[in-house]
Structure formats: structure tokens, C-alpha cells
PDB file of C-alpha atoms in Angstrom:
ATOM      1  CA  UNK A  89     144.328  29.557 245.954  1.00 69.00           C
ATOM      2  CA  UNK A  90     145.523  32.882 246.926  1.00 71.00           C
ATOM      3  CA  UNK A  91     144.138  34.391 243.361  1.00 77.00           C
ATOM      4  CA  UNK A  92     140.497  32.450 243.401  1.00 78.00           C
ATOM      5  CA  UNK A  93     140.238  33.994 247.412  1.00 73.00           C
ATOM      6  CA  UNK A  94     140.793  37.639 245.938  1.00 78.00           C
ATOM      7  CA  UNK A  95     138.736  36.992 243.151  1.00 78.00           C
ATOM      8  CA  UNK A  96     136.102  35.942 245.667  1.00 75.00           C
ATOM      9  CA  UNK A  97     136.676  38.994 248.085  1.00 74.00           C
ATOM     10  CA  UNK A  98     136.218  41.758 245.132  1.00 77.00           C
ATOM     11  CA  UNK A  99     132.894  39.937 243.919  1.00 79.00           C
ATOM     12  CA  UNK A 100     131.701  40.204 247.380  1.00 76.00           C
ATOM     13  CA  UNK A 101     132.902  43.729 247.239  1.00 76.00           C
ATOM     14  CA  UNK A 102     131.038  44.200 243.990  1.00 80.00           C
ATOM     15  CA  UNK A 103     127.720  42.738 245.256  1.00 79.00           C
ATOM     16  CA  UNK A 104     127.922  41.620 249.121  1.00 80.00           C
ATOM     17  CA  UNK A 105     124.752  39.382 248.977  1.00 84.00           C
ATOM     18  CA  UNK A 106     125.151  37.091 246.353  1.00 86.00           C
ATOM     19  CA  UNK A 107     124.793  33.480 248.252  1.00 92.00           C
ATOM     20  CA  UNK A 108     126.782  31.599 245.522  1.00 88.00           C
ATOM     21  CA  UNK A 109     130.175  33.702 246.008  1.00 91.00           C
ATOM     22  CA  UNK A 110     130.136  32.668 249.338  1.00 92.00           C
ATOM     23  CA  UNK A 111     129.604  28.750 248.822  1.00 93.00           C
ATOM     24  CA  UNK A 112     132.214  29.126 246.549  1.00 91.00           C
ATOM     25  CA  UNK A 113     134.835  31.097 248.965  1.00 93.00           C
ATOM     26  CA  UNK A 114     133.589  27.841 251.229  1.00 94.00           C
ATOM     27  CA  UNK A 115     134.557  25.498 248.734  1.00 95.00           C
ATOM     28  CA  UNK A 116     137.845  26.870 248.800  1.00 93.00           C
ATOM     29  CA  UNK A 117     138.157  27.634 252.994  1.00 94.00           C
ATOM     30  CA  UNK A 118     137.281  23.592 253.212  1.00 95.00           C
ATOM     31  CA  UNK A 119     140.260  22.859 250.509  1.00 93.00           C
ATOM     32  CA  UNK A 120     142.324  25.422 252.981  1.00 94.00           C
ATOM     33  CA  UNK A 121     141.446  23.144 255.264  1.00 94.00           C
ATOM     34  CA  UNK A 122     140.100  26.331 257.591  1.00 95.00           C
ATOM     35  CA  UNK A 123     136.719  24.745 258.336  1.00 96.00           C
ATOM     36  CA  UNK A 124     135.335  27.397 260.965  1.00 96.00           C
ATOM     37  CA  UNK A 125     135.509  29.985 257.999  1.00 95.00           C
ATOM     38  CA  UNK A 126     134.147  27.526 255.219  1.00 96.00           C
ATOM     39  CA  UNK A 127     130.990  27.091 257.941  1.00 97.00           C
ATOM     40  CA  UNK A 128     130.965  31.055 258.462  1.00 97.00           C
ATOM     41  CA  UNK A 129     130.601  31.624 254.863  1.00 96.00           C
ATOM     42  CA  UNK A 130     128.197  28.212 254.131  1.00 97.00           C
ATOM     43  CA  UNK A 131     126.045  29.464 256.943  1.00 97.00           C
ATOM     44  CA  UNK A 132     126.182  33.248 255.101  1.00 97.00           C
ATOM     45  CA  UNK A 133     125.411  31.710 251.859  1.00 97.00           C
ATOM     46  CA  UNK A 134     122.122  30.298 253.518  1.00 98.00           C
ATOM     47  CA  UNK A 135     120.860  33.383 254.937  1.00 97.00           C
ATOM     48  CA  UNK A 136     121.103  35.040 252.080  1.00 97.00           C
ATOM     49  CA  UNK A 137     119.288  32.008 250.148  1.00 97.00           C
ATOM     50  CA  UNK A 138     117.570  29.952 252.237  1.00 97.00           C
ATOM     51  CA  UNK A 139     117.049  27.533 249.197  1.00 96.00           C
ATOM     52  CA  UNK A 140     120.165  26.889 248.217  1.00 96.00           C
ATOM     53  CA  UNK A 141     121.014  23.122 248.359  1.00 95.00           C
ATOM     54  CA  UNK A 142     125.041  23.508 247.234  1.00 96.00           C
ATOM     55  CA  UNK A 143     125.029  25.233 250.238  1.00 97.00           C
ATOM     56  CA  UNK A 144     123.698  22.871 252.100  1.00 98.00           C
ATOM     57  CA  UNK A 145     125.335  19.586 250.581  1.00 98.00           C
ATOM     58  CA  UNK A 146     128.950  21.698 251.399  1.00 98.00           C
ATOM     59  CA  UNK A 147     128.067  22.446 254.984  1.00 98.00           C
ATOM     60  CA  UNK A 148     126.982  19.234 255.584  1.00 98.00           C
ATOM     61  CA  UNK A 149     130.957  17.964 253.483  1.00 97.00           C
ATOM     62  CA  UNK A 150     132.437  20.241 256.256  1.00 98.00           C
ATOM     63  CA  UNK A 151     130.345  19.092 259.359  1.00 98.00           C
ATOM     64  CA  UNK A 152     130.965  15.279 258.029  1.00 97.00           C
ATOM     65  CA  UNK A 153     134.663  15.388 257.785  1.00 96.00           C
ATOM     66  CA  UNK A 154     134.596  17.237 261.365  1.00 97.00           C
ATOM     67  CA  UNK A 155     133.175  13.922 262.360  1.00 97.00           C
ATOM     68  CA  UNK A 156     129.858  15.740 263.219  1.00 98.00           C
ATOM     69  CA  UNK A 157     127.571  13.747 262.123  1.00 98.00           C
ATOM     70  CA  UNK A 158     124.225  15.090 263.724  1.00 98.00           C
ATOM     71  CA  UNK A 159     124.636  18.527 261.703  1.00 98.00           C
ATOM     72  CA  UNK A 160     125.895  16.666 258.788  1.00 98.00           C
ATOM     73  CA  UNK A 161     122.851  14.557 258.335  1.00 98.00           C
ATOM     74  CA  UNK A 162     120.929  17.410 258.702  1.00 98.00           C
ATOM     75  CA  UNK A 163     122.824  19.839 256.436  1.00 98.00           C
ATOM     76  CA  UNK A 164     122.361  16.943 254.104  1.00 98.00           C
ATOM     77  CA  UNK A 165     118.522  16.258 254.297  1.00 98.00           C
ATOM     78  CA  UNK A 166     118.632  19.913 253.997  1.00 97.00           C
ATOM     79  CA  UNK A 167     120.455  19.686 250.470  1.00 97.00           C
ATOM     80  CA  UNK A 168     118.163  16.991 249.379  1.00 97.00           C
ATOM     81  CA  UNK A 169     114.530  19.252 250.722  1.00 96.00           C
ATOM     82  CA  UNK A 170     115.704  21.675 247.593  1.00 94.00           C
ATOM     83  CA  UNK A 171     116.864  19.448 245.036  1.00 92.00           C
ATOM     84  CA  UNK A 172     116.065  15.550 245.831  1.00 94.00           C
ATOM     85  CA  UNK A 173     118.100  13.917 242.989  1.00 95.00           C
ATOM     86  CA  UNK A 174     121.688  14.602 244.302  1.00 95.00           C
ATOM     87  CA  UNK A 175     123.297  11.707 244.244  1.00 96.00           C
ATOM     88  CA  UNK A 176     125.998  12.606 245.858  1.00 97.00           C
ATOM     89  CA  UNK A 177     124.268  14.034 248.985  1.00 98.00           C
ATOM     90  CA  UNK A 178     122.319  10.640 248.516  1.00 98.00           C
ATOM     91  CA  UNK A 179     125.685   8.951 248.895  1.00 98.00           C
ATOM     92  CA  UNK A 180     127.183  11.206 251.587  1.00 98.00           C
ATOM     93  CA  UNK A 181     123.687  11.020 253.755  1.00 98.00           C
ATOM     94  CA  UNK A 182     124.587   7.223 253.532  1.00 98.00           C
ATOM     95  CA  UNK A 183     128.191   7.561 254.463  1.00 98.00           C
ATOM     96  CA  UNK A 184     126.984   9.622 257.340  1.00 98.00           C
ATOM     97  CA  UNK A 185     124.530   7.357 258.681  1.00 98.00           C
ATOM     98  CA  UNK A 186     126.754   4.542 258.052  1.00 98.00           C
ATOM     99  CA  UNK A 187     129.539   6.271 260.874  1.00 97.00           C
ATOM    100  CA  UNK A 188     126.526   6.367 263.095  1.00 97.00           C
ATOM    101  CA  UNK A 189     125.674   2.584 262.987  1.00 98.00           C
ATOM    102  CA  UNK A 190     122.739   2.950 260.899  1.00 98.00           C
ATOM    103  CA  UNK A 191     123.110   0.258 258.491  1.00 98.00           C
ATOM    104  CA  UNK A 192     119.409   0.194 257.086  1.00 98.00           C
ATOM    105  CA  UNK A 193     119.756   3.412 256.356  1.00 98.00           C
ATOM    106  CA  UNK A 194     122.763   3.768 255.065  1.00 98.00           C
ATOM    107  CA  UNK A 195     121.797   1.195 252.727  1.00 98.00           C
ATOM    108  CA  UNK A 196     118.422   2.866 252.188  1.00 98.00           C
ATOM    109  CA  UNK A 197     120.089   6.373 250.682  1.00 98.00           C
ATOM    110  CA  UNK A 198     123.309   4.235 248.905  1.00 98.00           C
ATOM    111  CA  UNK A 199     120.303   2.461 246.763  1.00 98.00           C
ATOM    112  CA  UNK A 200     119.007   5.963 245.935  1.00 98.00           C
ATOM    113  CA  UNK A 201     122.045   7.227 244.314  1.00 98.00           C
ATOM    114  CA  UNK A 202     122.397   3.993 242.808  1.00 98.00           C
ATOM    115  CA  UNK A 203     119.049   4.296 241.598  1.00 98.00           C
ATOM    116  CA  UNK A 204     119.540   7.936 240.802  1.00 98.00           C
ATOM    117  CA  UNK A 205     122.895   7.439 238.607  1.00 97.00           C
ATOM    118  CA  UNK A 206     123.736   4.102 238.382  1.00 98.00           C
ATOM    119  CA  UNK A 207     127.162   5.014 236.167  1.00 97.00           C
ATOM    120  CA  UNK A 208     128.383   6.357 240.028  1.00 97.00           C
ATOM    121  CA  UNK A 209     130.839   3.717 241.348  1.00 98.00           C
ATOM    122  CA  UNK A 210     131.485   4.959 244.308  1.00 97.00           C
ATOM    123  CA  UNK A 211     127.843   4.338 245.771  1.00 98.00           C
ATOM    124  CA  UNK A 212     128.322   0.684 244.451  1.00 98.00           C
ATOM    125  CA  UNK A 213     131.809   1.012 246.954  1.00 97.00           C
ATOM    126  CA  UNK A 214     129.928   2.421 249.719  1.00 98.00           C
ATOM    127  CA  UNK A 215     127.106   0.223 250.060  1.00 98.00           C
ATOM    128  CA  UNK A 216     129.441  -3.021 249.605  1.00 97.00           C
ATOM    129  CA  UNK A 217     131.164  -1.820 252.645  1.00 96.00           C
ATOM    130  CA  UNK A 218     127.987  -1.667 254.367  1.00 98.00           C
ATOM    131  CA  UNK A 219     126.550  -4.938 253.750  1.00 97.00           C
ATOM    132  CA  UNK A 220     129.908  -6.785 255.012  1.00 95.00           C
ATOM    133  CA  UNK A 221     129.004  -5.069 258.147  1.00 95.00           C
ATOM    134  CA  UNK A 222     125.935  -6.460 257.845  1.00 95.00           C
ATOM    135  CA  UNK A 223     127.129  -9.835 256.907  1.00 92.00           C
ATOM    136  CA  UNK A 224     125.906  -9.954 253.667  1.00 93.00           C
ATOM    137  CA  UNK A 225     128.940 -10.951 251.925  1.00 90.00           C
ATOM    138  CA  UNK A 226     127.688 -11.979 248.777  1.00 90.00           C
ATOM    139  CA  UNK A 227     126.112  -8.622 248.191  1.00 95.00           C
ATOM    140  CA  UNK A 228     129.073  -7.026 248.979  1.00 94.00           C
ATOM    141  CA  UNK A 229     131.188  -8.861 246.390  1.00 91.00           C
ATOM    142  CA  UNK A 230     128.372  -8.151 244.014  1.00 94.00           C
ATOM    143  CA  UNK A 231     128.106  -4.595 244.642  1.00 97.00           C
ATOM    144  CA  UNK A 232     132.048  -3.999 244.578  1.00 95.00           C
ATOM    145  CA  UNK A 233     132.159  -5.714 241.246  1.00 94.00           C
ATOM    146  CA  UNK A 234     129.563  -3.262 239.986  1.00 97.00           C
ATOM    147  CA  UNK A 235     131.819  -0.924 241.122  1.00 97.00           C
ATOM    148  CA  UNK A 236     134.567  -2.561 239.787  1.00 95.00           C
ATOM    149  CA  UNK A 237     133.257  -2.923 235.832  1.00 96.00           C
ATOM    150  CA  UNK A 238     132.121   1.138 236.384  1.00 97.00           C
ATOM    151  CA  UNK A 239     135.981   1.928 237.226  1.00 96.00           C
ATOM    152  CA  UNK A 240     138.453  -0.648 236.807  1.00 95.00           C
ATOM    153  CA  UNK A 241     141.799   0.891 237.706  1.00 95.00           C
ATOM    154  CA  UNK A 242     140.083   1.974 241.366  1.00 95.00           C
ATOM    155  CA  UNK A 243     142.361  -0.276 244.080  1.00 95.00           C
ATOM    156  CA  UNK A 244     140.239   0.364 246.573  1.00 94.00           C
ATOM    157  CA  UNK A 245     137.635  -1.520 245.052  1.00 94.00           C
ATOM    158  CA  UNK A 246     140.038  -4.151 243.927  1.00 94.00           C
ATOM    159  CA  UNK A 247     141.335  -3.973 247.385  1.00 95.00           C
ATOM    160  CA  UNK A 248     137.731  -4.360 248.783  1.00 94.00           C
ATOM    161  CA  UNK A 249     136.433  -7.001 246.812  1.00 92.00           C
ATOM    162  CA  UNK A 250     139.463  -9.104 247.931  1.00 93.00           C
ATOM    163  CA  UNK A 251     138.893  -8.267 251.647  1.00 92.00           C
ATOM    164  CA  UNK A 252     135.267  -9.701 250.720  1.00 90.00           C
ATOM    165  CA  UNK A 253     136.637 -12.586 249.559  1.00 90.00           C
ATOM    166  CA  UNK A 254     138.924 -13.024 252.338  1.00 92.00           C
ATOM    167  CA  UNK A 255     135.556 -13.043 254.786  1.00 90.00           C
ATOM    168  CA  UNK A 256     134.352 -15.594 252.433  1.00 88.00           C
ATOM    169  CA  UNK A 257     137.081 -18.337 253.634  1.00 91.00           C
ATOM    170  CA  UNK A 258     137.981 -17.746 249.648  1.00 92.00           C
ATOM    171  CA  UNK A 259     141.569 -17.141 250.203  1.00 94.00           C
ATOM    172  CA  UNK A 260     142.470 -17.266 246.417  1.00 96.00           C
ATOM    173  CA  UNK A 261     140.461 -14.930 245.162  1.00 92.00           C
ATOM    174  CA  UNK A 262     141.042 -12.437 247.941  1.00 93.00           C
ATOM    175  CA  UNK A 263     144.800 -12.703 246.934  1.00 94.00           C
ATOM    176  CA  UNK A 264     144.562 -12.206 243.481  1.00 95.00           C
ATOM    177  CA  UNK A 265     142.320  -8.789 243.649  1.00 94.00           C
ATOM    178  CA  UNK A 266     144.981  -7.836 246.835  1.00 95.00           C
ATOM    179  CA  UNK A 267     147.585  -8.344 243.930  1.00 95.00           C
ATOM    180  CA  UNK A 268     145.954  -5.965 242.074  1.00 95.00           C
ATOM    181  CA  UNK A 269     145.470  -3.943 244.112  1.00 95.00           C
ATOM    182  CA  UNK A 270     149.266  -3.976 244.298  1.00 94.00           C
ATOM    183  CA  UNK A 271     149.854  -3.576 241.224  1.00 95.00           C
ATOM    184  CA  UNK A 272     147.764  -0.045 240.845  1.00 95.00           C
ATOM    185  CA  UNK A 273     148.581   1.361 244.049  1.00 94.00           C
ATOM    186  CA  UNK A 274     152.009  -0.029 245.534  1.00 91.00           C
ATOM    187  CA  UNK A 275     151.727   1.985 248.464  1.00 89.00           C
ATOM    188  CA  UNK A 276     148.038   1.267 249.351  1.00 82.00           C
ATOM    189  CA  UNK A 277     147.130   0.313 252.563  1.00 71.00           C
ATOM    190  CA  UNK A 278     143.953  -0.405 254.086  1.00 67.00           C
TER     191      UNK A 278
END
């Protein structure tokens, strides 16, 4: 990391207003795990291109695994003013309002992405979790299977689809996809 930072620092030395050398020295501040700077340099990015939805959808990464959700969701909504079919920002808005008890919509932007990419497992994931919290356990089976036939080695969603079944009263089948999950992942605990 200490290479791509210099890297960074002489492009910014080169030309001190180009917004995407800062997103990408924020990229590497939130890997560094030094969010105050990746925000700094996010929020630098932004002045100097108001536009920029990377920006944005990186703050909003930052702000979301600060476990602030207000500026998250709006960093996000941000991202998705510029450049609407981001699935991942889809799925991320969806996380987000999922934290903050907003199943509907959480739901709501998970279907986007689906919509938006449906070879993206991981929205599949996300919105199964969601509708076991809103009881909807059939739903979430089917959406972790989706999931599941998108990326079969994943043991979460092996791991997820059994803890579905397990809500289900089906105690077989929630054993056999937590021996799977096993199998992939020895250590994995949930």
C-alpha cells in the first residue's frame, strides 16, 4: 500500500485537482482502515466534481461501515442521482436501510439490483435475510437458493438457507446445508 499511496501523492503533485486521484487515495485510506482521511479525500474528490457518483457510492462504503447510516443513505442516493444503475449502491442503499429497520425498503432497492443484474448473488443473500425478518420464510429460502445456483461454494448462503430452514420447523434440511456449510468453511460461524 505504501507504493499505490506515493503513486497517489505525486499525481496529486502533478495535477492537484483531479477528483478521481483522490477517490482512489480513499479507496486505499478505507483499506488502511484510516476512515477520517478516506472521508477528507471522498469529500475533496466531490468538490472538485460535484458529479462524481464513485465518489459518492465510497463515502457512503465509509459512512456505512462507521455505522452511520443517515450520511450513508444519503451518500448513496447521492451515487445513484449521477448514475442510477449501480447495483451495488442499489444493494448497499438496501443494506443500509435494512440496519435502520426499514424492511420495505430495503426490499424495495435489493429488487432493483436484482432487477438491474440479476447474475449478482449477493442481492439474492441480502434480500433473503430481509424477508426472514419479515417472516416471509419461503421467500427467503427461495431467494437464498437463487443465490445459491449464482455461487455455489458461498457458505454463507449455504449457511443461510439452512438457518431458513431451521425457522421452518424443517430440521433436516437446515442440517444438511449447516453441513455444508461445514464442509466449505470449517471455521464459519454465524
Amino acid at each position: 500500500y505504501d507504493d499505490a499511496m506515493g503513486e497517489y501523492n505525486t499525481a496529486l503533485g502533478i495535477d492537484p485537482n483531479f477528483a478521481y486521484t483522490y477517490n482512489n487515495l480513499g479507496v486505499l485510506y478505507h483499506k488502511l482502515n484510516r476512515q477520517e482521511d478516506a472521508i477528507m479525500v471522498y469529500q475533496k474528490a466531490l468538490s472538485l466534481d460535484p458529479r462524481y457518483g464513485d465518489a459518492y457510492y465510497n463515502l457512503g462504503n465509509v459512512y456505512e461501515a462507521r455505522k452511520q447510516y443517515d450520511p450513508a443513505l444519503e451518500a448513496y442516493k447521492n451515487a445513484l442521482k449521477f448514475d442510477p444503475a449501480q447495483v451495488y449502491v442499489h444493494n448497499n442503499l438496501g443494506t443500509v436501510y435494512d440496519k435502520k429497520g426499514l424492511l420495505d425498503d430495503a426490499i424495495t432497492e435489493y429488487r432493483h439490483a436484482i432487477r438491474l443484474s440479476p447474475a449478482y448473488p449477493y442481492s439474492y443473500n441480502n434480500l433473503g435475510a430481509t424477508l426472514i425478518k419479515k417472516g416471509d420464510m419461503e421467500g427467503a429460502v427461495e431467494a437464498f437458493q437463487k443465490a445459491l445456483n449464482l455461487l455455489p461454494d458461498q457458505p454463507d448462503f449455504h449457511f443461510n438457507i439452512g438457518y431458513s430452514h431451521l425457522l421452518k420447523g424443517n430440521g433436516e434440511g437446515a442440517l444438511k446445508e449447516f453441513e455444508i456449510t461445514r464442509k466449505l468453511a470449517p471455521d464459519h460461524t454465524e
